[in-house]
Amino acid sequence: MRPLLVPFFIPHQGCPHRCVFCDQERVAGVGGGLPTARQLLSRIEEYRLGAPARKLEVAFYGGTFTALPRRDQGALLFPLQPLLAAGVVQSVRLSTRPDAVDPDTAEFLKAHGVATVELGVQSLDPEVLLLSGRGHGASEVELSVATLKKAGIEVGIQLMPGLPGDTPQAALASLRRALDLKPAFLRIYPTLVIEGTELARRYREGSYHPLALPQAVTLCKEMLEAAGQAGIPVIRFGLQPTSELDSPGVVLAGPYHPAFGQLVESELCFDRMCGLLEGIPPGSRVSFGAPPGRVSDLVGQRRGNLQRLATRYGVAASVSEDRELLPDVISLQWGELSRHARLFESCPRH
């Protein structure tokens, strides 16, 4: 059983830059300073009492943890040490910038229970990094991944397709470079235009054009396929909906959708369903089998996939769960004919 996450948000704390797209307070839906030791322990105890059988993982999201003064890093990590020693907290995860990691920092994190670091890479294209005001290049990404791995820390990579200067081809090239670094997982957040950011100013003046929702879904589907073939899971697509993000006038433009990840998964399933229908005559009634948890991905939002299959192939399709299927396999049944397809060609998704 996976540990239960106890999240703490430290929006923009420690970050030496304000990238063109960034408004961490609105993205996270919270603001303010660092949590105190009392606040840390109180929330952890609340989660422990609510799920006494679960191990806990403390997560610090937002900001640049390793760019905080060491005393502030310690103020967040030191109160957790007795809980780590007692096994109440299993591990700690945090997020930071690629240029805020060095061997001494990595060893400090490892020594204080940090098991996972998520790097806000965003892109590995030099021009995109420059136009986005990231303040570092691709070489810092490669070095930080190697440094963290050498310290025995699991590394996740966050990417943001659609940044200034980006193209679908450049985004896929960045993904391939990221996959070559063999991260433990990916998060992919298509770029949104948030009110109050430099990107919002560029959008209003017409010098920046974000990805449209269908374009972002198609691109992220291709990224999901490539990651799946490499055996690296994408644990999230799109920003977590918050009351702040959903407030009028906060997201000015870009592919924001509260269920963006499912749109991507459904699009990949649609492609595989189309492949299974090859040669099936119009007017046929077919049944698709979905592994547990994937029925809605095959059906599509508002039954969109089934409607598109009816329009494109003239078939009446239904979907049912098949517990015998592997997690990355779907099936087609038409009379005596049975077909199977894997969502990823080489390696199953973890």
Coordinates of C-alpha atoms in Angstrom, one line a residue, residues 112-346:
H112 CA 17.1 13.7 6.9
G113 CA 14.7 11.3 5.4
V114 CA 14.1 12.8 1.9
A115 CA 13.5 9.9 -0.4
T116 CA 12.1 11.8 -3.5
V117 CA 12.9 15.1 -5.1
E118 CA 10.8 16.5 -7.9
L119 CA 12.7 18.8 -10.3
G120 CA 10.9 21.6 -12.0
V121 CA 12.6 21.1 -15.3
Q122 CA 9.8 22.5 -17.5
S123 CA 11.9 22.1 -20.7
L124 CA 15.3 20.9 -21.9
D125 CA 15.3 23.3 -24.9
P126 CA 17.8 26.1 -24.4
E127 CA 15.7 28.7 -26.2
V128 CA 12.5 27.8 -24.3
L129 CA 14.4 28.0 -21.0
L130 CA 15.8 31.4 -21.9
L131 CA 12.5 32.8 -23.1
S132 CA 10.7 31.5 -20.0
G133 CA 13.2 33.2 -17.6
R134 CA 14.2 30.0 -16.0
G135 CA 17.8 31.2 -15.2
H136 CA 19.5 27.9 -16.0
G137 CA 20.2 25.6 -19.0
A138 CA 19.8 21.9 -19.8
S139 CA 23.2 21.0 -18.4
E140 CA 22.0 21.9 -14.8
V141 CA 19.2 19.5 -15.2
E142 CA 21.4 16.6 -16.2
L143 CA 23.9 17.4 -13.3
S144 CA 21.2 17.7 -10.7
V145 CA 19.6 14.4 -11.6
A146 CA 22.9 12.6 -11.4
T147 CA 23.7 14.3 -8.1
L148 CA 20.5 13.3 -6.5
K149 CA 20.7 9.7 -7.8
K150 CA 24.2 9.4 -6.5
A151 CA 22.9 10.3 -3.0
G152 CA 20.3 7.6 -3.3
I153 CA 17.3 9.9 -3.8
E154 CA 14.5 9.1 -6.3
V155 CA 14.1 11.8 -8.9
G156 CA 10.9 12.9 -10.6
I157 CA 10.8 15.4 -13.5
Q158 CA 8.1 18.0 -14.2
L159 CA 7.7 19.3 -17.7
M160 CA 5.6 22.2 -19.1
P161 CA 4.9 21.9 -22.9
G162 CA 3.7 25.1 -24.5
L163 CA 6.1 27.6 -22.9
P164 CA 7.3 30.6 -25.0
G165 CA 9.3 29.4 -28.0
D166 CA 8.1 25.8 -27.6
T167 CA 6.6 23.7 -30.3
P168 CA 5.2 20.2 -30.2
Q169 CA 8.4 18.9 -31.8
A170 CA 10.6 20.7 -29.2
A171 CA 8.4 19.5 -26.4
L172 CA 8.8 15.9 -27.6
A173 CA 12.5 16.4 -27.9
S174 CA 12.6 17.7 -24.3
L175 CA 10.7 14.7 -23.2
R176 CA 13.1 12.3 -24.9
R177 CA 16.0 14.0 -23.2
A178 CA 14.2 13.7 -19.9
L179 CA 13.5 10.0 -20.5
D180 CA 17.2 9.4 -21.2
L181 CA 17.8 10.6 -17.6
K182 CA 15.7 7.7 -16.4
P183 CA 13.6 9.6 -13.8
A184 CA 11.3 7.5 -11.5
F185 CA 8.3 9.4 -12.8
L186 CA 7.0 12.4 -14.7
R187 CA 4.5 15.2 -14.2
I188 CA 3.4 17.1 -17.3
Y189 CA 1.7 20.4 -16.9
P190 CA 0.7 22.2 -20.2
T191 CA 1.4 25.9 -19.8
L192 CA -1.5 28.1 -18.6
V193 CA -1.7 31.9 -18.7
I194 CA -2.3 33.0 -15.2
E195 CA -3.4 36.6 -14.4
G196 CA -0.7 38.8 -13.0
T197 CA 2.2 37.0 -14.6
E198 CA 4.6 38.1 -17.3
L199 CA 3.1 35.6 -19.6
A200 CA -0.3 37.3 -19.2
R201 CA 1.3 40.5 -20.4
R202 CA 2.8 38.8 -23.4
Y203 CA -0.6 37.1 -24.1
R204 CA -2.4 40.4 -24.1
E205 CA 0.0 42.0 -26.4
G206 CA -0.2 39.1 -28.8
S207 CA 3.4 37.9 -28.5
Y208 CA 2.5 34.6 -26.8
H209 CA -0.1 32.1 -27.9
P210 CA -0.8 29.1 -25.6
L211 CA -1.7 25.6 -26.7
A212 CA -5.4 25.1 -27.4
L213 CA -7.1 22.3 -25.4
P214 CA -7.3 19.8 -28.3
Q215 CA -3.7 20.5 -29.3
A216 CA -2.5 20.0 -25.8
V217 CA -4.4 16.8 -25.4
T218 CA -2.9 15.4 -28.6
L219 CA 0.6 16.4 -27.7
C220 CA 0.3 15.0 -24.1
K221 CA -1.1 11.8 -25.6
E222 CA 2.1 11.5 -27.6
M223 CA 4.2 12.2 -24.5
L224 CA 2.3 9.6 -22.6
E225 CA 2.9 7.0 -25.3
A226 CA 6.7 7.8 -25.3
A227 CA 6.9 7.6 -21.6
G228 CA 4.9 4.4 -21.5
Q229 CA 7.2 2.8 -24.0
A230 CA 10.2 3.8 -21.8
G231 CA 8.5 2.3 -18.8
I232 CA 8.4 5.6 -16.9
P233 CA 5.0 6.5 -15.4
V234 CA 3.4 9.9 -15.8
I235 CA 1.7 10.4 -12.5
R236 CA -0.2 13.6 -13.4
F237 CA -1.3 15.6 -16.4
G238 CA -2.5 19.2 -15.8
L239 CA -2.7 21.3 -12.7
Q240 CA -4.8 20.1 -9.7
P241 CA -8.1 22.1 -9.8
T242 CA -8.3 24.6 -6.9
S243 CA -11.0 27.2 -5.9
E244 CA -8.4 29.8 -6.9
L245 CA -7.8 28.4 -10.3
D246 CA -11.5 28.0 -10.9
S247 CA -12.2 31.6 -10.0
P248 CA -13.2 33.9 -12.9
G249 CA -10.4 35.7 -14.5
V250 CA -7.5 33.7 -13.0
V251 CA -6.7 31.5 -15.9
L252 CA -6.8 33.8 -18.9
A253 CA -6.0 31.3 -21.6
G254 CA -4.4 27.9 -22.2
P255 CA -5.6 24.2 -22.0
Y256 CA -7.1 24.2 -18.5
H257 CA -9.5 21.5 -17.8
P258 CA -10.4 20.0 -14.4
A259 CA -10.1 16.5 -15.8
F260 CA -7.2 17.1 -18.3
G261 CA -5.5 13.8 -17.4
Q262 CA -8.5 11.8 -18.3
L263 CA -8.8 13.6 -21.6
V264 CA -5.3 12.5 -22.4
E265 CA -5.8 8.9 -21.3
S266 CA -9.1 8.7 -23.2
E267 CA -7.4 9.9 -26.4
L268 CA -4.8 7.2 -26.1
C269 CA -7.5 4.6 -25.6
F270 CA -9.4 5.9 -28.6
D271 CA -6.4 5.4 -30.8
R272 CA -6.1 1.8 -29.7
M273 CA -9.8 1.1 -30.0
C274 CA -9.6 2.4 -33.6
G275 CA -6.7 -0.1 -34.3
L276 CA -8.8 -2.9 -33.0
L277 CA -11.7 -2.0 -35.3
E278 CA -9.6 -2.4 -38.4
G279 CA -11.7 -4.5 -40.9
I280 CA -14.8 -4.6 -38.8
P281 CA -17.8 -3.8 -41.1
P282 CA -20.1 -0.9 -40.5
G283 CA -23.3 -1.7 -38.7
S284 CA -21.5 -4.2 -36.4
R285 CA -22.1 -4.3 -32.6
V286 CA -18.8 -4.7 -30.8
S287 CA -17.8 -4.9 -27.1
F288 CA -14.5 -3.5 -25.7
G289 CA -13.0 -4.9 -22.5
A290 CA -11.2 -2.6 -20.2
P291 CA -8.9 -3.5 -17.3
P292 CA -10.0 -2.4 -13.8
G293 CA -10.2 1.3 -13.5
R294 CA -10.1 2.0 -17.2
V295 CA -13.8 1.8 -18.3
S296 CA -14.2 5.6 -18.2
D297 CA -11.0 6.1 -20.2
L298 CA -12.4 3.9 -23.0
V299 CA -15.9 5.4 -22.9
G300 CA -14.5 8.9 -22.9
Q301 CA -16.0 12.0 -21.3
R302 CA -19.7 12.3 -22.0
R303 CA -19.3 9.0 -24.0
G304 CA -17.3 10.9 -26.5
N305 CA -15.1 8.0 -27.6
L306 CA -18.1 5.7 -28.3
Q307 CA -19.8 8.5 -30.3
R308 CA -16.7 9.1 -32.4
L309 CA -16.4 5.4 -33.1
A310 CA -20.0 5.4 -34.3
T311 CA -19.3 8.3 -36.6
R312 CA -16.0 7.1 -38.0
Y313 CA -16.7 3.3 -38.3
G314 CA -20.5 3.0 -38.1
V315 CA -20.3 0.6 -35.2
A316 CA -22.3 0.4 -32.0
A317 CA -19.8 -0.1 -29.2
S318 CA -20.0 -0.9 -25.5
V319 CA -17.4 -1.1 -22.8
S320 CA -17.2 -3.4 -19.8
E321 CA -14.6 -4.2 -17.2
D322 CA -12.6 -7.3 -17.6
R323 CA -10.6 -8.2 -14.5
E324 CA -8.6 -10.8 -16.5
L325 CA -6.9 -8.1 -18.5
L326 CA -3.5 -6.7 -17.7
P327 CA -3.4 -3.0 -16.7
D328 CA -2.2 -1.8 -20.1
V329 CA -4.3 -4.1 -22.3
I330 CA -7.7 -3.6 -23.8
S331 CA -9.7 -6.1 -25.9
L332 CA -12.4 -6.2 -28.6
Q333 CA -15.1 -8.8 -29.0
W334 CA -17.1 -9.1 -32.2
G335 CA -18.9 -12.4 -32.6
E336 CA -16.3 -15.1 -32.4
L337 CA -13.5 -12.7 -33.1
S338 CA -11.4 -11.5 -30.2
R339 CA -8.6 -9.0 -30.4
H340 CA -6.2 -7.4 -27.9
A341 CA -4.1 -4.3 -27.9
R342 CA -1.5 -2.9 -25.5
L343 CA -1.7 0.8 -24.7
F344 CA 2.1 1.0 -24.9
E345 CA 4.1 -0.9 -27.5
S346 CA 7.1 -1.8 -25.4

